[in-house]
mmCIF file of C-alpha atoms in Angstrom:
data_model
loop_
_atom_site.group_PDB
_atom_site.id
_atom_site.type_symbol
_atom_site.label_atom_id
_atom_site.label_comp_id
_atom_site.label_asym_id
_atom_site.label_seq_id
_atom_site.Cartn_x
_atom_site.Cartn_y
_atom_site.Cartn_z
ATOM 1 C CA MET A 1 39.103 32.866 -128.606
ATOM 2 C CA LYS A 2 40.421 31.566 -132.797
ATOM 3 C CA ARG A 3 39.630 28.434 -134.580
ATOM 4 C CA VAL A 4 43.282 27.234 -134.484
ATOM 5 C CA THR A 5 45.426 27.770 -131.495
ATOM 6 C CA LEU A 6 48.848 26.666 -131.574
ATOM 7 C CA PHE A 7 50.982 26.322 -127.911
ATOM 8 C CA ALA A 8 54.720 26.428 -128.640
ATOM 9 C CA GLY A 9 57.174 27.397 -126.265
ATOM 10 C CA HIS A 10 60.395 26.154 -125.051
ATOM 11 C CA TYR A 11 61.499 22.371 -123.685
ATOM 12 C CA GLY A 12 59.928 21.993 -120.504
ATOM 13 C CA SER A 13 57.664 25.103 -120.315
ATOM 14 C CA GLY A 14 54.532 22.829 -119.739
ATOM 15 C CA LYS A 15 52.703 23.455 -123.567
ATOM 16 C CA THR A 16 52.099 19.561 -123.574
ATOM 17 C CA ASN A 17 49.993 19.809 -120.306
ATOM 18 C CA ILE A 18 48.359 23.510 -121.446
ATOM 19 C CA ALA A 19 47.057 22.218 -124.975
ATOM 20 C CA VAL A 20 45.493 18.934 -123.259
ATOM 21 C CA ASN A 21 43.614 21.475 -120.243
ATOM 22 C CA TYR A 22 43.073 24.208 -122.887
ATOM 23 C CA ALA A 23 40.955 21.050 -125.662
ATOM 24 C CA LEU A 24 38.983 20.053 -122.202
ATOM 25 C CA TYR A 25 38.217 23.359 -121.238
ATOM 26 C CA LEU A 26 37.108 24.238 -125.208
ATOM 27 C CA HIS A 27 35.070 21.297 -125.609
ATOM 28 C CA SER A 28 33.405 21.924 -121.878
ATOM 29 C CA LEU A 29 32.221 25.463 -123.483
ATOM 30 C CA GLY A 30 30.497 23.218 -126.380
ATOM 31 C CA ASN A 31 32.509 22.765 -128.977
ATOM 32 C CA GLU A 32 34.108 20.262 -131.017
ATOM 33 C CA VAL A 33 37.413 20.051 -130.449
ATOM 34 C CA LYS A 34 40.605 17.870 -131.884
ATOM 35 C CA ILE A 35 43.719 18.277 -130.701
ATOM 36 C CA ALA A 36 46.951 16.770 -132.455
ATOM 37 C CA ASP A 37 50.242 16.432 -131.669
ATOM 38 C CA LEU A 38 52.931 17.783 -133.476
ATOM 39 C CA ASP A 39 55.868 16.579 -131.078
ATOM 40 C CA ILE A 40 58.380 14.969 -133.339
ATOM 41 C CA VAL A 41 61.327 15.733 -131.308
ATOM 42 C CA ASN A 42 60.897 14.859 -127.651
ATOM 43 C CA PRO A 43 58.978 11.306 -126.820
ATOM 44 C CA TYR A 44 58.559 11.848 -123.082
ATOM 45 C CA PHE A 45 56.119 14.400 -122.530
ATOM 46 C CA ARG A 46 53.532 13.593 -124.795
ATOM 47 C CA THR A 47 49.888 14.691 -126.025
ATOM 48 C CA LYS A 48 48.476 11.343 -125.664
ATOM 49 C CA ASP A 49 49.662 10.217 -122.165
ATOM 50 C CA SER A 50 46.076 12.154 -121.408
ATOM 51 C CA ALA A 51 44.690 9.990 -124.389
ATOM 52 C CA GLU A 52 42.229 8.042 -121.887
ATOM 53 C CA GLU A 53 41.148 11.392 -120.807
ATOM 54 C CA LEU A 54 40.625 13.137 -123.853
ATOM 55 C CA SER A 55 38.835 9.727 -125.925
ATOM 56 C CA ALA A 56 36.664 9.928 -122.498
ATOM 57 C CA ALA A 57 34.844 13.569 -123.415
ATOM 58 C CA GLY A 58 34.941 13.299 -127.186
ATOM 59 C CA ILE A 59 38.099 15.047 -128.380
ATOM 60 C CA GLU A 60 39.742 13.424 -131.092
ATOM 61 C CA LEU A 61 43.900 13.425 -130.511
ATOM 62 C CA ILE A 62 46.107 12.669 -133.669
ATOM 63 C CA SER A 63 49.568 11.803 -132.755
ATOM 64 C CA PRO A 64 52.880 10.333 -134.203
ATOM 65 C CA ALA A 65 52.125 6.873 -135.020
ATOM 66 C CA TYR A 66 55.170 5.802 -132.698
ATOM 67 C CA ALA A 67 53.797 8.126 -130.028
ATOM 68 C CA ASN A 68 54.953 6.755 -126.748
ATOM 69 C CA SER A 69 56.922 3.662 -128.163
ATOM 70 C CA ASN A 70 60.391 2.843 -128.397
ATOM 71 C CA VAL A 71 60.011 4.135 -131.901
ATOM 72 C CA ASP A 72 60.809 8.118 -132.931
ATOM 73 C CA LEU A 73 60.216 8.915 -136.128
ATOM 74 C CA PRO A 74 59.705 11.974 -137.458
ATOM 75 C CA ALA A 75 56.415 11.228 -139.080
ATOM 76 C CA LEU A 76 52.874 13.266 -138.949
ATOM 77 C CA PRO A 77 49.914 11.730 -139.532
ATOM 78 C CA GLN A 78 47.915 12.773 -142.726
ATOM 79 C CA GLU A 79 45.261 13.578 -140.606
ATOM 80 C CA VAL A 80 46.536 16.941 -139.584
ATOM 81 C CA TYR A 81 45.930 18.490 -142.800
ATOM 82 C CA GLY A 82 41.848 18.104 -142.499
ATOM 83 C CA LEU A 83 42.277 19.267 -138.865
ATOM 84 C CA VAL A 84 43.881 22.832 -140.591
ATOM 85 C CA GLN A 85 41.432 22.855 -143.336
ATOM 86 C CA ASN A 86 38.015 21.684 -141.165
ATOM 87 C CA GLU A 87 37.204 25.372 -140.654
ATOM 88 C CA LYS A 88 33.690 23.989 -138.650
ATOM 89 C CA ILE A 89 36.212 22.677 -135.516
ATOM 90 C CA CYS A 90 38.574 23.580 -132.712
ATOM 91 C CA ALA A 91 42.070 22.970 -133.785
ATOM 92 C CA ILE A 92 44.550 22.594 -130.690
ATOM 93 C CA MET A 93 47.882 21.954 -131.798
ATOM 94 C CA ASP A 94 50.466 20.778 -129.370
ATOM 95 C CA ILE A 95 53.990 21.985 -131.274
ATOM 96 C CA GLY A 96 57.457 20.480 -130.113
ATOM 97 C CA GLY A 97 59.982 22.781 -128.235
ATOM 98 C CA ASP A 98 62.488 25.013 -129.393
ATOM 99 C CA GLU A 99 63.160 25.659 -133.111
ATOM 100 C CA ARG A 100 63.756 22.068 -134.004
ATOM 101 C CA GLY A 101 60.351 20.785 -132.844
ATOM 102 C CA ALA A 102 59.005 24.199 -134.790
ATOM 103 C CA LEU A 103 60.049 22.870 -138.171
ATOM 104 C CA ALA A 104 57.266 20.541 -138.345
ATOM 105 C CA LEU A 105 54.846 23.432 -138.162
ATOM 106 C CA GLY A 106 55.805 24.600 -141.679
ATOM 107 C CA ARG A 107 54.089 21.878 -143.296
ATOM 108 C CA TYR A 108 50.629 23.705 -142.382
ATOM 109 C CA ARG A 109 51.721 26.806 -141.888
ATOM 110 C CA ASP A 110 50.089 28.098 -145.411
ATOM 111 C CA TYR A 111 46.496 26.883 -144.525
ATOM 112 C CA ILE A 112 47.105 28.233 -141.797
ATOM 113 C CA LEU A 113 48.112 31.975 -142.335
ATOM 114 C CA LYS A 114 45.559 31.787 -145.389
ATOM 115 C CA GLU A 115 42.577 31.329 -143.079
ATOM 116 C CA ASN A 116 43.751 34.160 -140.403
ATOM 117 C CA ASN A 117 42.006 32.744 -137.444
ATOM 118 C CA TYR A 118 44.716 31.574 -135.357
ATOM 119 C CA GLU A 119 46.567 32.038 -132.048
ATOM 120 C CA MET A 120 49.938 31.506 -131.752
ATOM 121 C CA VAL A 121 50.679 31.533 -127.931
ATOM 122 C CA PHE A 122 54.155 31.331 -126.571
ATOM 123 C CA VAL A 123 54.300 29.390 -122.939
ATOM 124 C CA ALA A 124 56.495 30.664 -121.242
ATOM 125 C CA ASN A 125 57.987 28.691 -117.418
ATOM 126 C CA PHE A 126 60.226 31.284 -116.801
ATOM 127 C CA TYR A 127 62.330 28.440 -114.094
ATOM 128 C CA ARG A 128 63.426 27.046 -117.341
ATOM 129 C CA PRO A 129 67.146 27.398 -117.195
ATOM 130 C CA LEU A 130 66.954 29.249 -120.720
ATOM 131 C CA THR A 131 63.669 31.487 -120.175
ATOM 132 C CA ARG A 132 64.503 32.688 -116.837
ATOM 133 C CA THR A 133 63.644 36.242 -118.107
ATOM 134 C CA ALA A 134 61.968 38.286 -120.730
ATOM 135 C CA GLU A 135 64.562 39.242 -122.796
ATOM 136 C CA GLU A 136 65.759 35.270 -122.605
ATOM 137 C CA ALA A 137 62.389 34.143 -123.392
ATOM 138 C CA ILE A 138 62.159 36.585 -126.642
ATOM 139 C CA GLU A 139 65.391 34.911 -127.741
ATOM 140 C CA VAL A 140 63.791 31.782 -127.941
ATOM 141 C CA MET A 141 60.146 32.802 -129.471
ATOM 142 C CA ARG A 142 62.366 33.888 -132.678
ATOM 143 C CA GLU A 143 63.892 31.378 -133.087
ATOM 144 C CA ILE A 144 60.412 29.344 -133.136
ATOM 145 C CA GLU A 145 59.033 32.023 -135.521
ATOM 146 C CA ALA A 146 61.698 31.603 -137.630
ATOM 147 C CA ALA A 147 61.849 27.936 -137.451
ATOM 148 C CA GLY A 148 57.967 26.956 -137.977
ATOM 149 C CA GLY A 149 56.822 30.875 -140.374
ATOM 150 C CA ILE A 150 54.156 31.927 -137.993
ATOM 151 C CA LYS A 151 54.954 34.874 -135.600
ATOM 152 C CA PHE A 152 53.315 34.610 -131.860
ATOM 153 C CA THR A 153 50.415 36.369 -131.290
ATOM 154 C CA ALA A 154 50.008 35.557 -127.428
ATOM 155 C CA ILE A 155 51.705 34.518 -124.105
ATOM 156 C CA VAL A 156 50.181 32.037 -121.959
ATOM 157 C CA ASN A 157 52.569 32.166 -118.359
ATOM 158 C CA ASN A 158 53.158 28.510 -117.005
ATOM 159 C CA SER A 159 55.990 29.245 -114.626
ATOM 160 C CA ASN A 160 55.831 26.138 -112.461
ATOM 161 C CA VAL A 161 58.413 24.003 -110.322
ATOM 162 C CA GLY A 162 56.114 21.128 -111.176
ATOM 163 C CA ALA A 163 54.273 19.469 -108.375
ATOM 164 C CA GLU A 164 55.747 21.521 -105.376
ATOM 165 C CA THR A 165 54.612 24.834 -107.058
ATOM 166 C CA GLN A 166 52.802 27.579 -104.713
ATOM 167 C CA ALA A 167 50.809 30.311 -105.241
ATOM 168 C CA GLU A 168 54.010 32.126 -103.927
ATOM 169 C CA ASP A 169 56.134 30.559 -107.152
ATOM 170 C CA VAL A 170 54.172 31.549 -109.722
ATOM 171 C CA LYS A 171 52.846 35.770 -108.481
ATOM 172 C CA ALA A 172 56.881 35.397 -108.502
ATOM 173 C CA THR A 173 56.916 35.662 -112.202
ATOM 174 C CA PHE A 174 54.561 38.472 -112.973
ATOM 175 C CA VAL A 175 57.386 40.718 -113.155
ATOM 176 C CA GLN A 176 58.548 39.117 -116.065
ATOM 177 C CA THR A 177 55.337 37.993 -117.749
ATOM 178 C CA LYS A 178 54.668 41.263 -117.680
ATOM 179 C CA ARG A 179 57.704 42.615 -118.950
ATOM 180 C CA LEU A 180 57.617 39.980 -121.945
ATOM 181 C CA SER A 181 54.182 41.276 -122.859
ATOM 182 C CA GLU A 182 55.563 45.076 -122.588
ATOM 183 C CA LEU A 183 58.236 44.176 -125.327
ATOM 184 C CA THR A 184 56.768 41.620 -127.846
ATOM 185 C CA GLY A 185 53.581 43.654 -127.733
ATOM 186 C CA LEU A 186 51.603 40.787 -127.322
ATOM 187 C CA PRO A 187 48.768 40.758 -125.201
ATOM 188 C CA LEU A 188 48.249 37.910 -122.196
ATOM 189 C CA LEU A 189 46.092 35.556 -122.669
ATOM 190 C CA PHE A 190 46.385 33.495 -119.363
ATOM 191 C CA THR A 191 48.352 32.581 -116.200
ATOM 192 C CA SER A 192 47.897 29.054 -115.449
ATOM 193 C CA VAL A 193 48.084 27.203 -111.893
ATOM 194 C CA ARG A 194 47.265 23.816 -110.460
ATOM 195 C CA ALA A 195 43.702 23.606 -110.059
ATOM 196 C CA ASP A 196 43.971 23.594 -106.419
ATOM 197 C CA LEU A 197 45.773 27.113 -106.595
ATOM 198 C CA ALA A 198 43.268 28.813 -108.177
ATOM 199 C CA CYS A 199 41.579 30.794 -105.302
ATOM 200 C CA GLU A 200 44.605 32.265 -104.292
ATOM 201 C CA PHE A 201 44.811 34.259 -107.899
ATOM 202 C CA ASP A 202 42.461 37.268 -109.496
ATOM 203 C CA GLY A 203 42.239 37.646 -113.026
ATOM 204 C CA GLU A 204 42.181 35.172 -115.723
ATOM 205 C CA ILE A 205 43.101 31.925 -114.431
ATOM 206 C CA LEU A 206 43.162 28.488 -116.534
ATOM 207 C CA PRO A 207 43.762 25.628 -113.400
ATOM 208 C CA LEU A 208 44.761 23.090 -114.847
ATOM 209 C CA LYS A 209 45.471 18.952 -114.223
ATOM 210 C CA LEU A 210 49.327 17.854 -114.098
ATOM 211 C CA GLN A 211 49.441 15.117 -116.127
ATOM 212 C CA LYS A 212 50.138 11.261 -114.904
ATOM 213 C CA LYS A 213 54.055 11.574 -115.669
ATOM 214 C CA LEU A 214 54.614 14.939 -114.098
ATOM 215 C CA ILE A 215 52.723 13.729 -111.420
ATOM 216 C CA ASP A 216 55.003 10.275 -111.320
#
């Protein structure tokens, strides 16, 4: 486990859902955890949607002042700098989708690279239109890396079709996940599935809850 974990991926990959659940998981292990929402592009699925749950768990959420409002300005709070500089906490960062969203990461790149205690995770969903194959996923990865200035270090398989996802849907993507890992040389950090499906898998599985907006 690295001190700073950054989740990035294509729009609709589920990176926000992963970031929230991973923060809750790390907190359950006894770590002091803070999570930052750096998504200044997509106002719909936001880490702030889980603000009450995070607060109840004792996890501080840092998000743009206008998140979940009718105003969506490309402004990030100063507290994010403290997040990447405070080496005593576990920091989770939800990066905006694709290369446009990753531009915000550039503001904190130097701090993250200097400490060199981070995991830059590509969240793959092979059911999304532009990442149906490992090769297509790599194109998105390279665009995000170029915009944010940090190379990916690991992969998460979060392939799903929303609330209708079954175990077979996830298992059907294992071939592409393995190919993505082989082509990039990056390890698979974990595969995430809905909690009620976890019993149908072996290996490193992270059961997760769906955000309210996704359930609705």
